[in-house]
Amino acid sequence: MKYKKLAAAKQNYLLAMGLAQQLKSASALAHVEGCLGKLALLEGNYKLALAYWEIALENVKQTQNKRQIAICLHEIVVLAMLNEALILPKHEEYVKESSRLATEIGTFDLQADAALLLGQIAVAKGDLKAAYFYHEQYRQFAAALIKQNKDQAITAIQENFTAKNLAQEHLVAAHQDGEELNRANTQLWNALLLCITAFLGILLLTYHQSYRQQAKLARKLEHNNKELAAKNIDLEKFANITSHDLKEPLRNIGAFADLLNRRYHEKLDQDGKDYLGFILSSARHMNQLLNDLLAYTKLANPPLIKPSPIQLKPLINEVVQQFELTLASRKINLEVDTHLPQVMGYPHLLRELFRQLLDNAIKFSRPTAATISIGYRVTTSTHLFWIEDNGIGMQPVYQTQIFDIFQRLDKQNYQGTGVGLAMCKKIVEYHGGKIWVKSAEDNGSQFFFTLPHSSKGPGK
């Protein structure tokens, strides 16, 4: 359930990223990329989390929001530590810049975080004096922030360490004989012991801070999971309402444009006819996009019903019947494997999966001598299916992008909304399978997907 909700959150944030890119909003992009970085951290993918935060930093710099820039710098250094990829000159400057920005805007929480990181970096460099200095800064900022005393024992050890160091320096300067040298040696051993104690104290403080941060992240994850469940419900309601509100004016635009075309077609010059054609085409495309987005949004929540046994042969025959006229008019030869299995799943989702993949194969098929085949093979743990065509194919660079929402390869020559293959990916993942494509440019495509031999429900 945890990973399913993380996956749903990731899809929603990727959808939000697409909208932010369309709006060209640097602040929105930075916010979404930061959220994706947090999700990657929760999944344990530190490298991906670091990459998202670095992209977020580039975007947030355009907004000149000092607090957000400071937060991005801080998160990048923390993730670099988790990745064991700390670059001291570079990342130390990141933390200092974060501290400077936090000082300018007067935020004690970010100043405390920066001081704590600088202390950890100083420990990594072996500079205990600097570590002590930054720890003192952290203690002061934390005290100002939460208005309470910090650990008095650690403070006493640090003060005792400073006092004995000063005493040692005075003794070395004032006494030169053997007795004083012995006393100096004793002081030296004491100082060494205190250094070890201080070092262990800093390590303990770092561990304690890390433990608190992990506990805070766990609580935040639980809270976010509850929020995500509520937001997914709100998103579906919003999509339904928005779809209804947008479809009504679209229907009016299409109806009146069609009426103008029928009544005044002969009175219009060629430009007028072209303009009306553009209006009708755009209205139809927008209506299809709304339908696809609504269907995609509904996939954010798993079906409430349990999966049932499905005979795929009659299901695929139903899908093929929807395309009979298109297949006949374009003279496309369709071959369907006769040995199709029974699977566990959701009939309406699998019907939509085969419909989208067959529609995609028809759309990009050759103008002549086109062939499409639906194949099947059983493996040790899965049912393997494929839809193969001898159409235009695609370059390898696009083969991982096409399953992302709004991704279209040839927008000029082929109609579409860029939602269909993203829906296919969600449907296959609900059934516990995987989907991928193999293709070569001008040499057709093979879309593969797997379904488990038995399914206990989405995401299982």
PDB file of N, CA and C in Angstrom, residues 311-408:
ATOM      1  N   GLN A 311     -11.623 -14.338 -19.795  1.00  0.00           N
ATOM      2  CA  GLN A 311     -11.208 -15.002 -21.025  1.00  0.00           C
ATOM      3  C   GLN A 311     -10.834 -13.918 -22.042  1.00  0.00           C
ATOM      4  N   LEU A 312      -9.572 -13.878 -22.434  1.00  0.00           N
ATOM      5  CA  LEU A 312      -9.102 -12.773 -23.268  1.00  0.00           C
ATOM      6  C   LEU A 312      -9.560 -12.876 -24.725  1.00  0.00           C
ATOM      7  N   LYS A 313      -9.839 -14.077 -25.212  1.00  0.00           N
ATOM      8  CA  LYS A 313     -10.209 -14.204 -26.626  1.00  0.00           C
ATOM      9  C   LYS A 313     -11.477 -13.422 -26.952  1.00  0.00           C
ATOM     10  N   PRO A 314     -12.605 -13.610 -26.222  1.00  0.00           N
ATOM     11  CA  PRO A 314     -13.792 -12.799 -26.537  1.00  0.00           C
ATOM     12  C   PRO A 314     -13.588 -11.321 -26.248  1.00  0.00           C
ATOM     13  N   LEU A 315     -12.787 -11.001 -25.227  1.00  0.00           N
ATOM     14  CA  LEU A 315     -12.541  -9.591 -24.914  1.00  0.00           C
ATOM     15  C   LEU A 315     -11.816  -8.898 -26.067  1.00  0.00           C
ATOM     16  N   ILE A 316     -10.778  -9.562 -26.606  1.00  0.00           N
ATOM     17  CA  ILE A 316     -10.021  -8.963 -27.713  1.00  0.00           C
ATOM     18  C   ILE A 316     -10.883  -8.905 -28.974  1.00  0.00           C
ATOM     19  N   ASN A 317     -11.741  -9.906 -29.173  1.00  0.00           N
ATOM     20  CA  ASN A 317     -12.644  -9.866 -30.333  1.00  0.00           C
ATOM     21  C   ASN A 317     -13.559  -8.645 -30.274  1.00  0.00           C
ATOM     22  N   GLU A 318     -14.043  -8.302 -29.058  1.00  0.00           N
ATOM     23  CA  GLU A 318     -14.869  -7.101 -28.900  1.00  0.00           C
ATOM     24  C   GLU A 318     -14.090  -5.856 -29.314  1.00  0.00           C
ATOM     25  N   VAL A 319     -12.828  -5.796 -28.893  1.00  0.00           N
ATOM     26  CA  VAL A 319     -11.996  -4.633 -29.232  1.00  0.00           C
ATOM     27  C   VAL A 319     -11.783  -4.554 -30.740  1.00  0.00           C
ATOM     28  N   VAL A 320     -11.481  -5.693 -31.358  1.00  0.00           N
ATOM     29  CA  VAL A 320     -11.207  -5.710 -32.802  1.00  0.00           C
ATOM     30  C   VAL A 320     -12.430  -5.249 -33.590  1.00  0.00           C
ATOM     31  N   GLN A 321     -13.634  -5.628 -33.122  1.00  0.00           N
ATOM     32  CA  GLN A 321     -14.857  -5.229 -33.822  1.00  0.00           C
ATOM     33  C   GLN A 321     -15.000  -3.712 -33.909  1.00  0.00           C
ATOM     34  N   GLN A 322     -14.488  -3.001 -32.903  1.00  0.00           N
ATOM     35  CA  GLN A 322     -14.567  -1.537 -32.918  1.00  0.00           C
ATOM     36  C   GLN A 322     -13.744  -0.930 -34.061  1.00  0.00           C
ATOM     37  N   PHE A 323     -12.743  -1.680 -34.559  1.00  0.00           N
ATOM     38  CA  PHE A 323     -11.838  -1.144 -35.583  1.00  0.00           C
ATOM     39  C   PHE A 323     -12.049  -1.804 -36.945  1.00  0.00           C
ATOM     40  N   GLU A 324     -13.126  -2.592 -37.098  1.00  0.00           N
ATOM     41  CA  GLU A 324     -13.299  -3.337 -38.350  1.00  0.00           C
ATOM     42  C   GLU A 324     -13.346  -2.419 -39.569  1.00  0.00           C
ATOM     43  N   LEU A 325     -14.112  -1.323 -39.482  1.00  0.00           N
ATOM     44  CA  LEU A 325     -14.227  -0.418 -40.628  1.00  0.00           C
ATOM     45  C   LEU A 325     -12.885   0.221 -40.961  1.00  0.00           C
ATOM     46  N   THR A 326     -12.158   0.650 -39.927  1.00  0.00           N
ATOM     47  CA  THR A 326     -10.844   1.280 -40.151  1.00  0.00           C
ATOM     48  C   THR A 326      -9.869   0.289 -40.765  1.00  0.00           C
ATOM     49  N   LEU A 327      -9.846  -0.940 -40.233  1.00  0.00           N
ATOM     50  CA  LEU A 327      -8.940  -1.961 -40.767  1.00  0.00           C
ATOM     51  C   LEU A 327      -9.266  -2.271 -42.226  1.00  0.00           C
ATOM     52  N   ALA A 328     -10.562  -2.345 -42.527  1.00  0.00           N
ATOM     53  CA  ALA A 328     -10.955  -2.664 -43.903  1.00  0.00           C
ATOM     54  C   ALA A 328     -10.637  -1.522 -44.858  1.00  0.00           C
ATOM     55  N   SER A 329     -10.934  -0.272 -44.446  1.00  0.00           N
ATOM     56  CA  SER A 329     -10.712   0.870 -45.337  1.00  0.00           C
ATOM     57  C   SER A 329      -9.229   1.092 -45.616  1.00  0.00           C
ATOM     58  N   ARG A 330      -8.378   0.783 -44.638  1.00  0.00           N
ATOM     59  CA  ARG A 330      -6.933   0.981 -44.836  1.00  0.00           C
ATOM     60  C   ARG A 330      -6.229  -0.299 -45.291  1.00  0.00           C
ATOM     61  N   LYS A 331      -7.012  -1.375 -45.474  1.00  0.00           N
ATOM     62  CA  LYS A 331      -6.473  -2.654 -45.956  1.00  0.00           C
ATOM     63  C   LYS A 331      -5.325  -3.147 -45.075  1.00  0.00           C
ATOM     64  N   ILE A 332      -5.578  -3.112 -43.766  1.00  0.00           N
ATOM     65  CA  ILE A 332      -4.579  -3.574 -42.794  1.00  0.00           C
ATOM     66  C   ILE A 332      -4.863  -5.033 -42.458  1.00  0.00           C
ATOM     67  N   ASN A 333      -3.841  -5.858 -42.540  1.00  0.00           N
ATOM     68  CA  ASN A 333      -3.974  -7.273 -42.201  1.00  0.00           C
ATOM     69  C   ASN A 333      -3.721  -7.457 -40.702  1.00  0.00           C
ATOM     70  N   LEU A 334      -4.739  -7.915 -39.966  1.00  0.00           N
ATOM     71  CA  LEU A 334      -4.633  -8.109 -38.511  1.00  0.00           C
ATOM     72  C   LEU A 334      -4.624  -9.599 -38.193  1.00  0.00           C
ATOM     73  N   GLU A 335      -3.609 -10.043 -37.451  1.00  0.00           N
ATOM     74  CA  GLU A 335      -3.507 -11.437 -37.020  1.00  0.00           C
ATOM     75  C   GLU A 335      -3.558 -11.484 -35.497  1.00  0.00           C
ATOM     76  N   VAL A 336      -4.438 -12.350 -34.960  1.00  0.00           N
ATOM     77  CA  VAL A 336      -4.597 -12.482 -33.512  1.00  0.00           C
ATOM     78  C   VAL A 336      -4.278 -13.914 -33.117  1.00  0.00           C
ATOM     79  N   ASP A 337      -3.410 -14.082 -32.127  1.00  0.00           N
ATOM     80  CA  ASP A 337      -3.057 -15.412 -31.627  1.00  0.00           C
ATOM     81  C   ASP A 337      -4.316 -16.155 -31.181  1.00  0.00           C
ATOM     82  N   THR A 338      -4.432 -17.403 -31.577  1.00  0.00           N
ATOM     83  CA  THR A 338      -5.642 -18.181 -31.241  1.00  0.00           C
ATOM     84  C   THR A 338      -5.557 -18.828 -29.862  1.00  0.00           C
ATOM     85  N   HIS A 339      -4.370 -18.884 -29.276  1.00  0.00           N
ATOM     86  CA  HIS A 339      -4.193 -19.532 -27.972  1.00  0.00           C
ATOM     87  C   HIS A 339      -4.048 -18.473 -26.879  1.00  0.00           C
ATOM     88  N   LEU A 340      -5.143 -17.754 -26.647  1.00  0.00           N
ATOM     89  CA  LEU A 340      -5.127 -16.702 -25.630  1.00  0.00           C
ATOM     90  C   LEU A 340      -5.601 -17.269 -24.297  1.00  0.00           C
ATOM     91  N   PRO A 341      -5.007 -16.830 -23.175  1.00  0.00           N
ATOM     92  CA  PRO A 341      -5.280 -17.456 -21.879  1.00  0.00           C
ATOM     93  C   PRO A 341      -6.437 -16.795 -21.136  1.00  0.00           C
ATOM     94  N   GLN A 342      -6.738 -17.377 -19.992  1.00  0.00           N
ATOM     95  CA  GLN A 342      -7.592 -16.728 -18.995  1.00  0.00           C
ATOM     96  C   GLN A 342      -6.686 -16.056 -17.975  1.00  0.00           C
ATOM     97  N   VAL A 343      -6.988 -14.816 -17.612  1.00  0.00           N
ATOM     98  CA  VAL A 343      -6.174 -14.077 -16.647  1.00  0.00           C
ATOM     99  C   VAL A 343      -7.073 -13.514 -15.555  1.00  0.00           C
ATOM    100  N   MET A 344      -6.448 -13.116 -14.452  1.00  0.00           N
ATOM    101  CA  MET A 344      -7.164 -12.432 -13.382  1.00  0.00           C
ATOM    102  C   MET A 344      -6.977 -10.930 -13.563  1.00  0.00           C
ATOM    103  N   GLY A 345      -8.079 -10.182 -13.537  1.00  0.00           N
ATOM    104  CA  GLY A 345      -7.933  -8.740 -13.707  1.00  0.00           C
ATOM    105  C   GLY A 345      -9.272  -8.041 -13.745  1.00  0.00           C
ATOM    106  N   TYR A 346      -9.248  -6.838 -14.309  1.00  0.00           N
ATOM    107  CA  TYR A 346     -10.430  -5.984 -14.396  1.00  0.00           C
ATOM    108  C   TYR A 346     -10.819  -5.864 -15.870  1.00  0.00           C
ATOM    109  N   PRO A 347     -11.973  -6.400 -16.271  1.00  0.00           N
ATOM    110  CA  PRO A 347     -12.329  -6.434 -17.701  1.00  0.00           C
ATOM    111  C   PRO A 347     -12.315  -5.069 -18.362  1.00  0.00           C
ATOM    112  N   HIS A 348     -12.879  -4.035 -17.705  1.00  0.00           N
ATOM    113  CA  HIS A 348     -12.961  -2.724 -18.359  1.00  0.00           C
ATOM    114  C   HIS A 348     -11.579  -2.117 -18.567  1.00  0.00           C
ATOM    115  N   LEU A 349     -10.636  -2.404 -17.645  1.00  0.00           N
ATOM    116  CA  LEU A 349      -9.285  -1.861 -17.801  1.00  0.00           C
ATOM    117  C   LEU A 349      -8.512  -2.605 -18.887  1.00  0.00           C
ATOM    118  N   LEU A 350      -8.608  -3.939 -18.915  1.00  0.00           N
ATOM    119  CA  LEU A 350      -7.894  -4.694 -19.949  1.00  0.00           C
ATOM    120  C   LEU A 350      -8.470  -4.409 -21.335  1.00  0.00           C
ATOM    121  N   ARG A 351      -9.785  -4.188 -21.412  1.00  0.00           N
ATOM    122  CA  ARG A 351     -10.397  -3.824 -22.700  1.00  0.00           C
ATOM    123  C   ARG A 351      -9.818  -2.485 -23.192  1.00  0.00           C
ATOM    124  N   GLU A 352      -9.679  -1.524 -22.268  1.00  0.00           N
ATOM    125  CA  GLU A 352      -9.108  -0.223 -22.634  1.00  0.00           C
ATOM    126  C   GLU A 352      -7.640  -0.357 -23.009  1.00  0.00           C
ATOM    127  N   LEU A 353      -6.904  -1.248 -22.330  1.00  0.00           N
ATOM    128  CA  LEU A 353      -5.490  -1.473 -22.639  1.00  0.00           C
ATOM    129  C   LEU A 353      -5.318  -1.963 -24.077  1.00  0.00           C
ATOM    130  N   PHE A 354      -6.050  -3.007 -24.459  1.00  0.00           N
ATOM    131  CA  PHE A 354      -5.924  -3.530 -25.828  1.00  0.00           C
ATOM    132  C   PHE A 354      -6.442  -2.519 -26.850  1.00  0.00           C
ATOM    133  N   ARG A 355      -7.485  -1.761 -26.500  1.00  0.00           N
ATOM    134  CA  ARG A 355      -8.019  -0.761 -27.428  1.00  0.00           C
ATOM    135  C   ARG A 355      -6.981   0.317 -27.720  1.00  0.00           C
ATOM    136  N   GLN A 356      -6.322   0.814 -26.671  1.00  0.00           N
ATOM    137  CA  GLN A 356      -5.320   1.868 -26.864  1.00  0.00           C
ATOM    138  C   GLN A 356      -4.130   1.365 -27.676  1.00  0.00           C
ATOM    139  N   LEU A 357      -3.648   0.144 -27.372  1.00  0.00           N
ATOM    140  CA  LEU A 357      -2.479  -0.373 -28.083  1.00  0.00           C
ATOM    141  C   LEU A 357      -2.806  -0.678 -29.546  1.00  0.00           C
ATOM    142  N   LEU A 358      -4.001  -1.218 -29.809  1.00  0.00           N
ATOM    143  CA  LEU A 358      -4.384  -1.490 -31.198  1.00  0.00           C
ATOM    144  C   LEU A 358      -4.594  -0.186 -31.963  1.00  0.00           C
ATOM    145  N   ASP A 359      -5.211   0.805 -31.317  1.00  0.00           N
ATOM    146  CA  ASP A 359      -5.405   2.111 -31.959  1.00  0.00           C
ATOM    147  C   ASP A 359      -4.060   2.746 -32.294  1.00  0.00           C
ATOM    148  N   ASN A 360      -3.089   2.605 -31.397  1.00  0.00           N
ATOM    149  CA  ASN A 360      -1.749   3.156 -31.632  1.00  0.00           C
ATOM    150  C   ASN A 360      -1.084   2.466 -32.824  1.00  0.00           C
ATOM    151  N   ALA A 361      -1.214   1.132 -32.901  1.00  0.00           N
ATOM    152  CA  ALA A 361      -0.606   0.394 -34.016  1.00  0.00           C
ATOM    153  C   ALA A 361      -1.237   0.790 -35.348  1.00  0.00           C
ATOM    154  N   ILE A 362      -2.566   0.970 -35.364  1.00  0.00           N
ATOM    155  CA  ILE A 362      -3.248   1.380 -36.603  1.00  0.00           C
ATOM    156  C   ILE A 362      -2.811   2.784 -37.015  1.00  0.00           C
ATOM    157  N   LYS A 363      -2.737   3.682 -36.038  1.00  0.00           N
ATOM    158  CA  LYS A 363      -2.412   5.084 -36.324  1.00  0.00           C
ATOM    159  C   LYS A 363      -1.052   5.212 -37.018  1.00  0.00           C
ATOM    160  N   PHE A 364      -0.059   4.424 -36.574  1.00  0.00           N
ATOM    161  CA  PHE A 364       1.298   4.565 -37.102  1.00  0.00           C
ATOM    162  C   PHE A 364       1.657   3.451 -38.096  1.00  0.00           C
ATOM    163  N   SER A 365       0.657   2.794 -38.670  1.00  0.00           N
ATOM    164  CA  SER A 365       0.929   1.724 -39.634  1.00  0.00           C
ATOM    165  C   SER A 365       1.317   2.308 -40.994  1.00  0.00           C
ATOM    166  N   ARG A 366       1.838   1.437 -41.847  1.00  0.00           N
ATOM    167  CA  ARG A 366       2.234   1.856 -43.195  1.00  0.00           C
ATOM    168  C   ARG A 366       0.994   2.208 -44.026  1.00  0.00           C
ATOM    169  N   PRO A 367       1.127   3.099 -45.006  1.00  0.00           N
ATOM    170  CA  PRO A 367      -0.021   3.415 -45.871  1.00  0.00           C
ATOM    171  C   PRO A 367      -0.412   2.238 -46.767  1.00  0.00           C
ATOM    172  N   THR A 368       0.541   1.347 -47.074  1.00  0.00           N
ATOM    173  CA  THR A 368       0.244   0.168 -47.898  1.00  0.00           C
ATOM    174  C   THR A 368       0.905  -1.052 -47.266  1.00  0.00           C
ATOM    175  N   ALA A 369       0.322  -2.233 -47.526  1.00  0.00           N
ATOM    176  CA  ALA A 369       0.861  -3.513 -47.041  1.00  0.00           C
ATOM    177  C   ALA A 369       1.091  -3.495 -45.534  1.00  0.00           C
ATOM    178  N   ALA A 370       0.158  -2.897 -44.805  1.00  0.00           N
ATOM    179  CA  ALA A 370       0.294  -2.804 -43.351  1.00  0.00           C
ATOM    180  C   ALA A 370      -0.127  -4.118 -42.693  1.00  0.00           C
ATOM    181  N   THR A 371       0.629  -4.509 -41.666  1.00  0.00           N
ATOM    182  CA  THR A 371       0.344  -5.738 -40.927  1.00  0.00           C
ATOM    183  C   THR A 371       0.441  -5.465 -39.429  1.00  0.00           C
ATOM    184  N   ILE A 372      -0.542  -5.971 -38.688  1.00  0.00           N
ATOM    185  CA  ILE A 372      -0.539  -5.868 -37.226  1.00  0.00           C
ATOM    186  C   ILE A 372      -0.822  -7.253 -36.664  1.00  0.00           C
ATOM    187  N   SER A 373      -0.079  -7.644 -35.619  1.00  0.00           N
ATOM    188  CA  SER A 373      -0.324  -8.943 -34.991  1.00  0.00           C
ATOM    189  C   SER A 373      -0.393  -8.782 -33.478  1.00  0.00           C
ATOM    190  N   ILE A 374      -1.304  -9.555 -32.873  1.00  0.00           N
ATOM    191  CA  ILE A 374      -1.426  -9.623 -31.410  1.00  0.00           C
ATOM    192  C   ILE A 374      -0.953 -11.009 -30.996  1.00  0.00           C
ATOM    193  N   GLY A 375       0.162 -11.070 -30.251  1.00  0.00           N
ATOM    194  CA  GLY A 375       0.773 -12.347 -29.904  1.00  0.00           C
ATOM    195  C   GLY A 375       0.758 -12.623 -28.415  1.00  0.00           C
ATOM    196  N   TYR A 376       1.020 -13.891 -28.091  1.00  0.00           N
ATOM    197  CA  TYR A 376       0.997 -14.304 -26.678  1.00  0.00           C
ATOM    198  C   TYR A 376       1.971 -15.458 -26.473  1.00  0.00           C
ATOM    199  N   ARG A 377       2.616 -15.459 -25.294  1.00  0.00           N
ATOM    200  CA  ARG A 377       3.476 -16.576 -24.889  1.00  0.00           C
ATOM    201  C   ARG A 377       3.468 -16.651 -23.370  1.00  0.00           C
ATOM    202  N   VAL A 378       3.429 -17.869 -22.831  1.00  0.00           N
ATOM    203  CA  VAL A 378       3.451 -18.043 -21.383  1.00  0.00           C
ATOM    204  C   VAL A 378       4.898 -18.225 -20.938  1.00  0.00           C
ATOM    205  N   THR A 379       5.262 -17.577 -19.811  1.00  0.00           N
ATOM    206  CA  THR A 379       6.591 -17.736 -19.222  1.00  0.00           C
ATOM    207  C   THR A 379       6.446 -18.379 -17.842  1.00  0.00           C
ATOM    208  N   THR A 380       7.553 -18.514 -17.135  1.00  0.00           N
ATOM    209  CA  THR A 380       7.531 -19.190 -15.836  1.00  0.00           C
ATOM    210  C   THR A 380       6.588 -18.519 -14.851  1.00  0.00           C
ATOM    211  N   SER A 381       6.599 -17.191 -14.814  1.00  0.00           N
ATOM    212  CA  SER A 381       5.812 -16.485 -13.795  1.00  0.00           C
ATOM    213  C   SER A 381       4.788 -15.513 -14.366  1.00  0.00           C
ATOM    214  N   THR A 382       4.775 -15.329 -15.699  1.00  0.00           N
ATOM    215  CA  THR A 382       3.884 -14.308 -16.264  1.00  0.00           C
ATOM    216  C   THR A 382       3.267 -14.775 -17.575  1.00  0.00           C
ATOM    217  N   HIS A 383       2.213 -14.044 -17.972  1.00  0.00           N
ATOM    218  CA  HIS A 383       1.699 -14.104 -19.341  1.00  0.00           C
ATOM    219  C   HIS A 383       2.339 -12.945 -20.110  1.00  0.00           C
ATOM    220  N   LEU A 384       2.960 -13.244 -21.239  1.00  0.00           N
ATOM    221  CA  LEU A 384       3.618 -12.216 -22.053  1.00  0.00           C
ATOM    222  C   LEU A 384       2.784 -11.971 -23.314  1.00  0.00           C
ATOM    223  N   PHE A 385       2.400 -10.690 -23.532  1.00  0.00           N
ATOM    224  CA  PHE A 385       1.628 -10.293 -24.712  1.00  0.00           C
ATOM    225  C   PHE A 385       2.426  -9.258 -25.512  1.00  0.00           C
ATOM    226  N   TRP A 386       2.134  -9.187 -26.808  1.00  0.00           N
ATOM    227  CA  TRP A 386       2.737  -8.127 -27.618  1.00  0.00           C
ATOM    228  C   TRP A 386       1.805  -7.752 -28.763  1.00  0.00           C
ATOM    229  N   ILE A 387       1.863  -6.490 -29.125  1.00  0.00           N
ATOM    230  CA  ILE A 387       1.161  -5.956 -30.300  1.00  0.00           C
ATOM    231  C   ILE A 387       2.239  -5.417 -31.226  1.00  0.00           C
ATOM    232  N   GLU A 388       2.364  -6.033 -32.388  1.00  0.00           N
ATOM    233  CA  GLU A 388       3.463  -5.724 -33.325  1.00  0.00           C
ATOM    234  C   GLU A 388       2.901  -5.130 -34.614  1.00  0.00           C
ATOM    235  N   ASP A 389       3.597  -4.102 -35.125  1.00  0.00           N
ATOM    236  CA  ASP A 389       3.215  -3.523 -36.412  1.00  0.00           C
ATOM    237  C   ASP A 389       4.461  -3.318 -37.263  1.00  0.00           C
ATOM    238  N   ASN A 390       4.260  -3.088 -38.541  1.00  0.00           N
ATOM    239  CA  ASN A 390       5.383  -2.807 -39.448  1.00  0.00           C
ATOM    240  C   ASN A 390       5.337  -1.363 -39.915  1.00  0.00           C
ATOM    241  N   GLY A 391       4.959  -0.462 -38.969  1.00  0.00           N
ATOM    242  CA  GLY A 391       4.774   0.944 -39.289  1.00  0.00           C
ATOM    243  C   GLY A 391       6.052   1.757 -39.253  1.00  0.00           C
ATOM    244  N   ILE A 392       5.912   3.036 -38.857  1.00  0.00           N
ATOM    245  CA  ILE A 392       7.026   3.986 -38.974  1.00  0.00           C
ATOM    246  C   ILE A 392       8.090   3.771 -37.910  1.00  0.00           C
ATOM    247  N   GLY A 393       7.762   3.077 -36.788  1.00  0.00           N
ATOM    248  CA  GLY A 393       8.748   2.850 -35.742  1.00  0.00           C
ATOM    249  C   GLY A 393       9.158   4.139 -35.042  1.00  0.00           C
ATOM    250  N   MET A 394      10.238   4.041 -34.259  1.00  0.00           N
ATOM    251  CA  MET A 394      10.712   5.224 -33.532  1.00  0.00           C
ATOM    252  C   MET A 394      12.185   5.045 -33.178  1.00  0.00           C
ATOM    253  N   GLN A 395      12.853   6.161 -32.880  1.00  0.00           N
ATOM    254  CA  GLN A 395      14.246   6.126 -32.464  1.00  0.00           C
ATOM    255  C   GLN A 395      14.349   5.621 -31.019  1.00  0.00           C
ATOM    256  N   PRO A 396      15.479   4.987 -30.639  1.00  0.00           N
ATOM    257  CA  PRO A 396      15.622   4.445 -29.278  1.00  0.00           C
ATOM    258  C   PRO A 396      15.453   5.497 -28.188  1.00  0.00           C
ATOM    259  N   VAL A 397      15.820   6.754 -28.460  1.00  0.00           N
ATOM    260  CA  VAL A 397      15.762   7.788 -27.430  1.00  0.00           C
ATOM    261  C   VAL A 397      14.335   8.035 -26.950  1.00  0.00           C
ATOM    262  N   TYR A 398      13.340   7.741 -27.801  1.00  0.00           N
ATOM    263  CA  TYR A 398      11.944   8.002 -27.437  1.00  0.00           C
ATOM    264  C   TYR A 398      11.269   6.815 -26.754  1.00  0.00           C
ATOM    265  N   GLN A 399      11.932   5.669 -26.685  1.00  0.00           N
ATOM    266  CA  GLN A 399      11.244   4.449 -26.277  1.00  0.00           C
ATOM    267  C   GLN A 399      10.923   4.397 -24.788  1.00  0.00           C
ATOM    268  N   THR A 400      11.558   5.226 -23.975  1.00  0.00           N
ATOM    269  CA  THR A 400      11.192   5.298 -22.554  1.00  0.00           C
ATOM    270  C   THR A 400      10.293   6.491 -22.268  1.00  0.00           C
ATOM    271  N   GLN A 401      10.283   7.480 -23.168  1.00  0.00           N
ATOM    272  CA  GLN A 401       9.494   8.688 -22.927  1.00  0.00           C
ATOM    273  C   GLN A 401       8.023   8.530 -23.297  1.00  0.00           C
ATOM    274  N   ILE A 402       7.715   7.618 -24.216  1.00  0.00           N
ATOM    275  CA  ILE A 402       6.351   7.576 -24.755  1.00  0.00           C
ATOM    276  C   ILE A 402       5.317   7.138 -23.734  1.00  0.00           C
ATOM    277  N   PHE A 403       5.755   6.551 -22.609  1.00  0.00           N
ATOM    278  CA  PHE A 403       4.793   6.139 -21.586  1.00  0.00           C
ATOM    279  C   PHE A 403       4.527   7.251 -20.578  1.00  0.00           C
ATOM    280  N   ASP A 404       5.177   8.416 -20.756  1.00  0.00           N
ATOM    281  CA  ASP A 404       4.894   9.578 -19.909  1.00  0.00           C
ATOM    282  C   ASP A 404       3.722  10.348 -20.506  1.00  0.00           C
ATOM    283  N   ILE A 405       2.924  10.931 -19.644  1.00  0.00           N
ATOM    284  CA  ILE A 405       1.730  11.634 -20.111  1.00  0.00           C
ATOM    285  C   ILE A 405       2.113  12.846 -20.960  1.00  0.00           C
ATOM    286  N   PHE A 406       1.337  13.116 -22.004  1.00  0.00           N
ATOM    287  CA  PHE A 406       1.486  14.218 -22.958  1.00  0.00           C
ATOM    288  C   PHE A 406       2.681  14.054 -23.895  1.00  0.00           C
ATOM    289  N   GLN A 407       3.322  12.871 -23.921  1.00  0.00           N
ATOM    290  CA  GLN A 407       4.443  12.665 -24.830  1.00  0.00           C
ATOM    291  C   GLN A 407       3.918  12.166 -26.179  1.00  0.00           C
ATOM    292  N   ARG A 408       4.227  12.914 -27.257  1.00  0.00           N
ATOM    293  CA  ARG A 408       3.833  12.534 -28.618  1.00  0.00           C
ATOM    294  C   ARG A 408       5.050  12.665 -29.528  1.00  0.00           C
TER     295      ARG A 408
END
